[in-house]
Short mmCIF file of C-alpha atoms and ligand atoms in Angstrom, two decimals:
data_model
loop_
_atom_site.label_atom_id
_atom_site.label_comp_id
_atom_site.label_asym_id
_atom_site.label_seq_id
_atom_site.Cartn_x
_atom_site.Cartn_y
_atom_site.Cartn_z
CA MET X 16 186.03 -83.88 121.49
CA ASN X 17 182.42 -82.88 120.87
CA ASN X 18 180.32 -85.29 122.90
CA GLN X 19 176.86 -83.93 122.10
CA PHE X 20 174.03 -86.49 121.97
CA ILE X 21 173.09 -87.60 118.44
CA PRO X 22 169.61 -89.19 118.33
CA TYR X 23 168.66 -91.90 115.81
CA GLY X 24 165.99 -89.59 114.43
CA ARG X 25 164.56 -86.16 115.08
CA GLN X 26 162.35 -83.49 113.57
CA SER X 27 163.47 -80.47 111.56
CA ILE X 28 161.39 -77.38 112.35
CA SER X 29 161.84 -74.21 110.28
CA GLU X 30 160.79 -70.63 111.02
CA ALA X 31 158.06 -71.09 108.39
CA ASP X 32 156.75 -74.14 110.29
CA ILE X 33 156.60 -72.09 113.50
CA GLN X 34 154.86 -69.22 111.72
CA ALA X 35 152.27 -71.61 110.26
CA VAL X 36 151.34 -72.80 113.77
CA VAL X 37 151.29 -69.25 115.17
CA ASP X 38 148.95 -68.20 112.36
CA VAL X 39 146.47 -70.88 113.44
CA LEU X 40 146.74 -69.76 117.07
CA ARG X 41 145.63 -66.29 115.96
CA SER X 42 142.81 -67.66 113.80
CA ASP X 43 139.22 -68.66 114.65
CA TRP X 44 139.81 -72.40 114.49
CA LEU X 45 142.17 -74.41 116.68
CA THR X 46 140.48 -77.63 115.60
CA GLN X 47 137.90 -78.73 112.99
CA GLY X 48 138.86 -75.73 110.87
CA PRO X 49 140.26 -75.33 107.35
CA ALA X 50 143.87 -76.37 108.09
CA VAL X 51 142.98 -80.06 108.37
CA GLU X 52 141.36 -80.25 104.95
CA HIS X 53 144.20 -78.27 103.43
CA PHE X 54 146.78 -80.70 104.85
CA GLU X 55 144.73 -83.69 103.66
CA LYS X 56 144.51 -82.24 100.17
CA LEU X 57 148.27 -81.63 100.01
CA VAL X 58 149.13 -85.20 101.01
CA ALA X 59 146.51 -86.79 98.72
CA GLN X 60 147.81 -84.73 95.79
CA TYR X 61 151.41 -85.56 96.58
CA CYS X 62 150.57 -89.29 96.60
CA GLY X 63 148.33 -89.14 93.55
CA ALA X 64 145.37 -90.49 95.52
CA LYS X 65 141.77 -89.29 95.75
CA TYR X 66 141.13 -89.11 99.49
CA ALA X 67 143.02 -88.47 102.74
CA VAL X 68 141.75 -88.53 106.34
CA ALA X 69 144.04 -86.95 108.94
CA VAL X 70 143.87 -88.29 112.51
CA ASN X 71 145.72 -87.90 115.80
CA SER X 72 148.22 -90.77 115.25
CA ALA X 73 149.11 -93.58 112.87
CA THR X 74 147.86 -95.95 115.58
CA SER X 75 144.38 -94.38 115.27
CA ALA X 76 144.73 -94.44 111.48
CA LEU X 77 145.47 -98.18 111.54
CA HIS X 78 142.49 -98.75 113.85
CA ILE X 79 139.90 -96.96 111.70
CA ALA X 80 141.41 -98.34 108.48
CA SER X 81 141.00 -101.87 109.88
CA LEU X 82 137.39 -101.12 110.85
CA ALA X 83 136.68 -99.59 107.43
CA ALA X 84 138.05 -102.78 105.85
CA GLY X 85 135.34 -104.62 107.77
CA LEU X 86 137.62 -106.31 110.30
CA GLY X 87 135.79 -107.65 113.34
CA THR X 88 135.34 -110.54 115.74
CA GLY X 89 136.10 -113.89 114.16
CA ASP X 90 138.35 -112.33 111.49
CA THR X 91 142.13 -112.44 111.26
CA LEU X 92 144.71 -109.78 110.46
CA TRP X 93 148.23 -110.66 109.32
CA THR X 94 151.29 -108.45 109.45
CA ALA X 95 155.06 -108.87 109.77
CA PRO X 96 156.68 -109.32 113.21
CA ASN X 97 159.40 -106.77 112.36
CA THR X 98 157.31 -103.71 113.13
CA PHE X 99 156.11 -101.45 115.89
CA VAL X 100 153.37 -103.08 117.99
CA ALA X 101 150.71 -100.72 116.56
CA SER X 102 150.66 -102.57 113.20
CA ALA X 103 149.37 -105.67 115.01
CA ASN X 104 147.41 -104.11 117.88
CA CYS X 105 144.91 -102.52 115.47
CA GLY X 106 143.60 -106.01 114.72
CA LEU X 107 143.04 -106.70 118.42
CA TYR X 108 141.23 -103.34 118.84
CA CYS X 109 138.69 -104.63 116.30
CA GLY X 110 138.19 -107.89 118.16
CA ALA X 111 140.02 -109.86 115.46
CA ASP X 112 142.84 -112.39 115.82
CA VAL X 113 146.36 -111.42 114.77
CA ASP X 114 148.98 -113.61 113.12
CA PHE X 115 152.35 -112.92 111.51
CA VAL X 116 154.28 -113.72 108.35
CA ASP X 117 158.07 -113.88 108.64
CA ILE X 118 160.30 -111.34 106.89
CA ASP X 119 162.47 -111.46 103.81
CA PRO X 120 166.08 -111.59 105.07
CA ARG X 121 167.25 -109.00 102.52
CA THR X 122 164.61 -106.28 102.74
CA TYR X 123 163.35 -107.01 106.31
CA ASN X 124 159.84 -106.55 104.84
CA ILE X 125 157.11 -109.21 104.79
CA SER X 126 158.23 -112.27 102.82
CA ILE X 127 156.00 -112.77 99.79
CA VAL X 128 157.07 -116.42 99.54
CA GLY X 129 156.21 -116.89 103.23
CA LEU X 130 152.90 -115.10 102.73
CA GLU X 131 151.89 -117.32 99.83
CA GLU X 132 152.82 -120.50 101.72
CA LYS X 133 150.77 -119.40 104.70
CA LEU X 134 147.81 -118.47 102.47
CA VAL X 135 147.80 -121.92 100.88
CA LEU X 136 147.59 -123.53 104.34
CA ALA X 137 145.04 -120.99 105.58
CA ARG X 138 142.76 -121.73 102.64
CA GLN X 139 142.89 -125.45 103.43
CA SER X 140 141.88 -124.81 107.04
CA ASN X 141 139.37 -122.09 106.11
CA LYS X 142 141.23 -119.42 108.10
CA LEU X 143 142.17 -116.89 105.44
CA PRO X 144 142.99 -113.38 106.71
CA LYS X 145 140.53 -110.56 106.11
CA VAL X 146 143.26 -107.91 106.21
CA VAL X 147 147.00 -108.02 105.54
CA ILE X 148 149.18 -105.09 106.65
CA PRO X 149 152.50 -104.91 104.82
CA VAL X 150 154.89 -102.56 106.63
CA HIS X 151 157.31 -100.60 104.45
CA PHE X 152 160.17 -101.12 106.86
CA SER X 153 162.74 -98.31 107.05
CA GLY X 154 160.93 -96.54 104.20
CA GLN X 155 161.47 -99.21 101.53
CA SER X 156 158.28 -100.44 99.86
CA CYS X 157 157.21 -104.05 100.17
CA ASP X 158 156.78 -106.03 96.94
CA MET X 159 153.31 -104.58 96.45
CA SER X 160 152.56 -105.88 92.97
CA SER X 161 153.04 -109.49 94.15
CA LEU X 162 151.09 -108.78 97.31
CA TYR X 163 148.25 -107.25 95.31
CA LYS X 164 148.04 -110.34 93.13
CA LEU X 165 147.78 -112.55 96.24
CA SER X 166 145.08 -110.24 97.66
CA GLN X 167 143.04 -110.81 94.48
CA ASP X 168 143.58 -114.58 94.52
CA TYR X 169 142.81 -115.01 98.22
CA GLY X 170 140.33 -112.18 98.79
CA PHE X 171 141.86 -110.07 101.54
CA SER X 172 142.12 -106.30 101.97
CA VAL X 173 145.51 -104.58 102.02
CA ILE X 174 146.38 -101.70 104.34
CA GLU X 175 149.92 -100.41 103.81
CA ASP X 176 151.62 -99.32 107.02
CA ALA X 177 153.75 -96.60 105.44
CA SER X 178 154.61 -94.96 108.76
CA HIS X 179 158.26 -94.95 107.63
CA ALA X 180 157.67 -94.25 104.00
CA ILE X 181 156.09 -90.90 103.08
CA GLY X 182 158.22 -89.40 100.32
CA GLY X 183 159.32 -92.83 99.08
CA LYS X 184 158.38 -94.37 95.74
CA TYR X 185 157.47 -97.76 94.35
CA LEU X 186 157.65 -98.55 90.63
CA GLY X 187 158.11 -94.87 89.91
CA THR X 188 155.09 -93.51 91.78
CA PRO X 189 154.75 -92.18 95.33
CA ILE X 190 154.04 -94.56 98.18
CA GLY X 191 150.50 -93.74 99.31
CA GLY X 192 148.97 -93.77 95.82
CA CYS X 193 147.21 -97.04 96.80
CA ARG X 194 147.78 -98.58 93.37
CA PHE X 195 148.13 -102.00 95.00
CA SER X 196 146.16 -101.55 98.20
CA ASP X 197 142.87 -100.40 99.67
CA MET X 198 144.40 -97.90 102.08
CA THR X 199 147.77 -96.51 103.14
CA VAL X 200 148.65 -95.18 106.60
CA PHE X 201 151.28 -92.54 107.43
CA SER X 202 152.69 -91.46 110.81
CA PHE X 203 153.73 -87.91 111.66
CA HIS X 204 155.48 -88.65 114.95
CA PRO X 205 158.60 -86.46 115.35
CA VAL X 206 161.05 -89.28 114.54
CA LYS X 207 159.31 -89.96 111.21
CA ILE X 208 159.93 -88.22 107.87
CA ILE X 209 157.62 -85.22 108.44
CA THR X 210 155.89 -84.35 111.70
CA THR X 211 152.78 -82.85 113.26
CA GLY X 212 153.91 -83.63 116.83
CA GLU X 213 151.51 -86.54 117.02
CA GLY X 214 149.49 -87.39 113.95
CA GLY X 215 148.64 -89.83 111.23
CA MET X 216 146.67 -90.19 108.02
CA VAL X 217 144.76 -92.75 105.98
CA ILE X 218 144.91 -92.45 102.19
CA THR X 219 142.49 -94.22 99.84
CA ASN X 220 141.01 -94.04 96.35
CA ARG X 221 137.67 -95.52 97.42
CA GLN X 222 134.81 -93.18 98.27
CA ASP X 223 133.01 -95.77 100.44
CA LEU X 224 136.09 -96.21 102.63
CA TYR X 225 136.64 -92.45 102.77
CA GLU X 226 133.10 -91.80 104.04
CA ARG X 227 133.45 -94.53 106.65
CA LEU X 228 136.85 -93.22 107.82
CA ILE X 229 135.48 -89.68 108.22
CA ARG X 230 132.66 -91.00 110.42
CA LEU X 231 134.88 -93.29 112.50
CA ARG X 232 137.28 -90.39 113.19
CA SER X 233 134.51 -88.45 114.91
CA HIS X 234 132.18 -90.63 117.03
CA GLY X 235 130.44 -92.37 114.13
CA ILE X 236 128.50 -89.15 113.58
CA THR X 237 127.35 -87.85 110.22
CA ARG X 238 125.89 -84.47 109.21
CA GLU X 239 125.33 -85.64 105.65
CA PRO X 240 121.54 -86.06 105.07
CA SER X 241 122.12 -88.72 102.40
CA LEU X 242 123.92 -90.91 104.94
CA MET X 243 121.21 -90.58 107.62
CA VAL X 244 118.48 -92.98 108.63
CA GLY X 245 115.21 -91.21 107.78
CA GLU X 246 114.76 -87.47 107.40
CA SER X 247 117.04 -84.76 108.77
CA HIS X 248 115.31 -82.65 111.47
CA GLY X 249 116.96 -79.44 110.22
CA PRO X 250 120.28 -77.66 109.83
CA TRP X 251 121.42 -78.50 113.40
CA TYR X 252 120.83 -82.18 112.98
CA TYR X 253 123.39 -84.96 113.14
CA GLN X 254 123.09 -88.68 113.62
CA GLN X 255 125.32 -91.24 115.20
CA VAL X 256 125.06 -94.18 112.83
CA GLU X 257 127.86 -96.36 114.21
CA LEU X 258 130.39 -96.44 117.07
CA GLY X 259 133.30 -94.11 116.34
CA PHE X 260 136.01 -92.28 118.29
CA ASN X 261 137.50 -88.88 118.81
CA TYR X 262 140.62 -89.41 116.70
CA ARG X 263 140.63 -85.87 115.28
CA ILE X 264 143.86 -83.96 114.63
CA THR X 265 143.99 -80.25 115.51
CA ASP X 266 144.40 -77.37 113.08
CA LEU X 267 147.63 -76.47 114.88
CA GLN X 268 149.06 -79.85 113.97
CA ALA X 269 147.64 -79.85 110.45
CA ALA X 270 149.21 -76.44 109.75
CA LEU X 271 152.58 -77.78 110.87
CA GLY X 272 152.06 -80.83 108.65
CA ALA X 273 151.17 -78.72 105.62
CA SER X 274 154.26 -76.60 106.13
CA GLN X 275 156.44 -79.71 106.53
CA MET X 276 155.03 -81.12 103.26
CA SER X 277 156.73 -78.31 101.38
CA ARG X 278 160.07 -79.74 102.53
CA LEU X 279 159.29 -83.45 102.17
CA ASN X 280 161.31 -84.03 98.99
CA GLU X 281 164.25 -82.13 100.42
CA PHE X 282 164.10 -84.23 103.64
CA VAL X 283 164.12 -87.51 101.74
CA ALA X 284 166.89 -86.37 99.36
CA ARG X 285 169.03 -85.48 102.38
CA ARG X 286 168.35 -88.89 103.94
CA HIS X 287 169.57 -90.49 100.69
CA GLU X 288 172.77 -88.45 100.77
CA LEU X 289 173.42 -89.57 104.33
CA ALA X 290 172.60 -93.21 103.52
CA LEU X 291 174.94 -93.22 100.50
CA ARG X 292 177.64 -91.63 102.62
CA TYR X 293 177.21 -94.32 105.30
CA ASN X 294 177.43 -96.96 102.56
CA ARG X 295 180.73 -95.47 101.39
CA LEU X 296 182.24 -94.95 104.83
CA LEU X 297 181.23 -98.35 106.24
CA GLY X 298 181.89 -100.47 103.14
CA ASP X 299 185.08 -102.09 104.48
CA LEU X 300 183.68 -103.08 107.90
CA PRO X 301 182.32 -106.53 108.86
CA LEU X 302 178.68 -105.37 108.65
CA THR X 303 175.62 -105.99 106.52
CA LEU X 304 174.47 -102.67 105.06
CA PRO X 305 170.85 -101.98 104.02
CA TRP X 306 169.93 -103.69 100.75
CA GLN X 307 167.94 -101.57 98.31
CA ASP X 308 165.46 -103.04 95.84
CA SER X 309 165.68 -101.41 92.40
CA ASP X 310 161.83 -101.32 92.24
CA GLY X 311 161.69 -98.53 94.79
CA TYR X 312 163.07 -95.34 96.22
CA SER X 313 163.23 -95.56 100.01
CA ALA X 314 162.24 -92.70 102.29
CA PHE X 315 165.15 -93.88 104.51
CA HIS X 316 163.39 -93.41 107.82
CA LEU X 317 165.97 -95.85 109.23
CA TYR X 318 169.51 -96.85 108.32
CA VAL X 319 169.93 -100.34 109.80
CA ILE X 320 173.22 -102.26 109.91
CA ARG X 321 173.61 -105.87 110.97
CA VAL X 322 176.48 -106.86 113.26
CA ASP X 323 177.28 -110.50 114.10
CA ILE X 324 175.39 -111.65 117.18
CA PRO X 325 178.37 -111.97 119.58
CA ARG X 326 179.39 -108.33 118.99
CA ARG X 327 176.04 -106.62 118.55
CA LYS X 328 175.29 -105.80 122.19
CA LYS X 329 178.85 -104.64 122.88
CA VAL X 330 178.83 -102.35 119.84
CA PHE X 331 175.42 -100.96 120.80
CA GLU X 332 176.53 -100.24 124.36
CA ALA X 333 179.79 -98.63 123.24
CA LEU X 334 177.88 -96.25 120.93
CA ARG X 335 175.31 -95.39 123.62
CA ALA X 336 178.15 -94.75 126.10
CA ALA X 337 179.62 -92.31 123.57
CA ASN X 338 176.29 -90.43 123.37
CA ILE X 339 175.17 -91.87 120.04
CA GLY X 340 171.42 -92.55 120.21
CA VAL X 341 171.51 -95.84 118.32
CA ASN X 342 168.33 -97.87 118.57
CA ILE X 343 166.92 -101.28 117.64
CA HIS X 344 163.99 -101.62 115.23
CA TYR X 345 162.25 -103.88 116.04
CA ILE X 346 161.84 -106.36 118.86
CA PRO X 347 159.67 -108.91 116.98
CA VAL X 348 156.06 -108.26 118.02
CA HIS X 349 155.28 -111.95 118.61
CA THR X 350 158.01 -112.08 121.31
CA GLN X 351 156.34 -109.36 123.40
CA PRO X 352 154.91 -110.77 126.65
CA TYR X 353 151.39 -109.70 125.68
CA TYR X 354 151.60 -111.69 122.44
CA GLN X 355 153.29 -114.63 124.18
CA GLN X 356 150.22 -114.81 126.44
CA LYS X 357 148.20 -115.25 123.25
CA GLY X 358 150.22 -118.34 122.38
CA PHE X 359 153.07 -117.01 120.26
CA THR X 360 156.50 -118.38 121.13
CA GLU X 361 160.10 -117.66 120.24
CA GLY X 362 161.26 -119.57 117.22
CA MET X 363 158.02 -119.07 115.28
CA PHE X 364 159.43 -116.41 112.94
CA PRO X 365 163.17 -117.16 112.76
CA GLU X 366 164.19 -114.55 110.15
CA ALA X 367 162.67 -111.70 112.19
CA GLU X 368 164.29 -113.07 115.35
CA ARG X 369 167.74 -113.45 113.77
CA TYR X 370 167.47 -110.01 112.24
CA TYR X 371 166.53 -108.56 115.64
CA ALA X 372 169.59 -110.17 117.26
CA GLU X 373 171.91 -108.46 114.75
CA ALA X 374 170.31 -105.09 113.95
CA ILE X 375 171.39 -101.61 114.98
CA SER X 376 169.70 -98.43 113.68
CA LEU X 377 172.31 -95.73 113.16
CA PRO X 378 171.32 -92.06 113.44
CA ILE X 379 169.78 -90.63 110.28
CA PHE X 380 167.66 -87.46 110.05
CA SER X 381 167.46 -84.60 107.61
CA ALA X 382 169.24 -82.09 109.86
CA MET X 383 172.15 -84.46 110.58
CA THR X 384 175.52 -82.95 109.65
CA GLU X 385 178.45 -84.72 108.00
CA SER X 386 180.58 -84.12 111.08
CA GLN X 387 177.92 -85.80 113.24
CA GLN X 388 177.92 -88.68 110.80
CA ASP X 389 181.74 -88.86 110.85
CA ARG X 390 181.61 -89.15 114.63
CA VAL X 391 179.12 -92.05 114.42
CA VAL X 392 181.32 -93.78 111.84
CA SER X 393 184.55 -93.41 113.76
CA LEU X 394 183.00 -94.59 117.03
CA LEU X 395 181.45 -97.56 115.24
CA ARG X 396 184.82 -98.39 113.68
CA GLU X 397 186.44 -98.25 117.10
CA ALA X 398 183.72 -100.42 118.69
CA LEU X 399 184.17 -103.10 116.01
CA SER X 400 187.96 -103.23 116.23
C1 PLP T 14 155.56 -95.07 114.34
C2 PLP T 14 154.87 -96.26 113.82
C3 PLP T 14 153.52 -96.51 114.07
C4 PLP T 14 152.70 -95.70 115.03
O1 PLP T 14 152.72 -94.37 114.73
P1 PLP T 14 152.07 -93.30 115.75
O2 PLP T 14 151.85 -92.12 114.88
O3 PLP T 14 153.12 -93.07 116.80
O4 PLP T 14 150.83 -93.87 116.31
C5 PLP T 14 152.92 -97.59 113.46
N1 PLP T 14 153.62 -98.41 112.64
C6 PLP T 14 154.93 -98.22 112.40
C7 PLP T 14 155.64 -99.14 111.48
C8 PLP T 14 155.59 -97.14 112.99
O5 PLP T 14 156.89 -96.96 112.77
#
């Protein structure tokens, strides 16, 4: 039997992608050239948003988005515990406190009921969050229209962590359009929907945020005379007007990203085919399959099943032993030792913890074949019997 390793996710690189990178290598600009702006324009257009700022990772994107939202010492950022640590760490980078809101047990996204309850209490104790980061887990949008309403009532900024979700839709329009948020962040890590190797992007419709993001990406430096303090000294002149970073993406990466954008819809359509096929093939097994909200169209970055707690570890180990690269998304962030040192304890966010104890991410990626999927299904069937 074919025993080749099947990862939970991986990139799909075409000859055209390779050629796009080679073309940059032969050009005048390896970084800070025209490929970055071209890539930004493509993604902004795709999302129906005004501005896009490409950076070297989604982690950097979350950091500068949080700063642009005005997050700093004495402020608080809230996110869901069922996410990668980067969605919370960005708050700590800014000197702010971080807190969590438990997840909805059906979507595994931030619970809007839980958010509202926590906001009511936070208002009473004068500790409202400055920024809330909803994470579109597995590629399925959070309930953004409800979240937007709460952001208006309670006065916080919203940064969507859409690291899983480029190519997905919410209420008929692309995720990233920022209809219900200030900014949206994408990741282009190779396991995500499209890739630039490492890379990320912030999308926004607000010019003030855009200008700030551009500066923060590159040392807090501006070459724009209208943004300077006093007069420009001449054409060579630049000013550092705040503390920024070198979070720039290269033209090599941006060219790969632009080329990948031309296949984004195809990638997501293929993920849907695979997800529907899993639904069909696993329907009779004692599992919870991913629930899909009719308000959205998932990008299906992940296909997560839930297995009862006593069997979960055994099933996971059996699949790994058979060379299936199953994974677990996510260990709740508040249970990480670093966050426990900050006072978080197990039991604080029970839905995220119970979900974590039962979840397994099955392989899903655009280049996955049906025979690979059949092998996953039959090994899973065997492990459950
Ligand atoms: C992958 C991921 C990130 C971080 O992305 P990088 O591009 O690797 O920095 C942040 N948030 C979520 C939800 C992710 O899945």
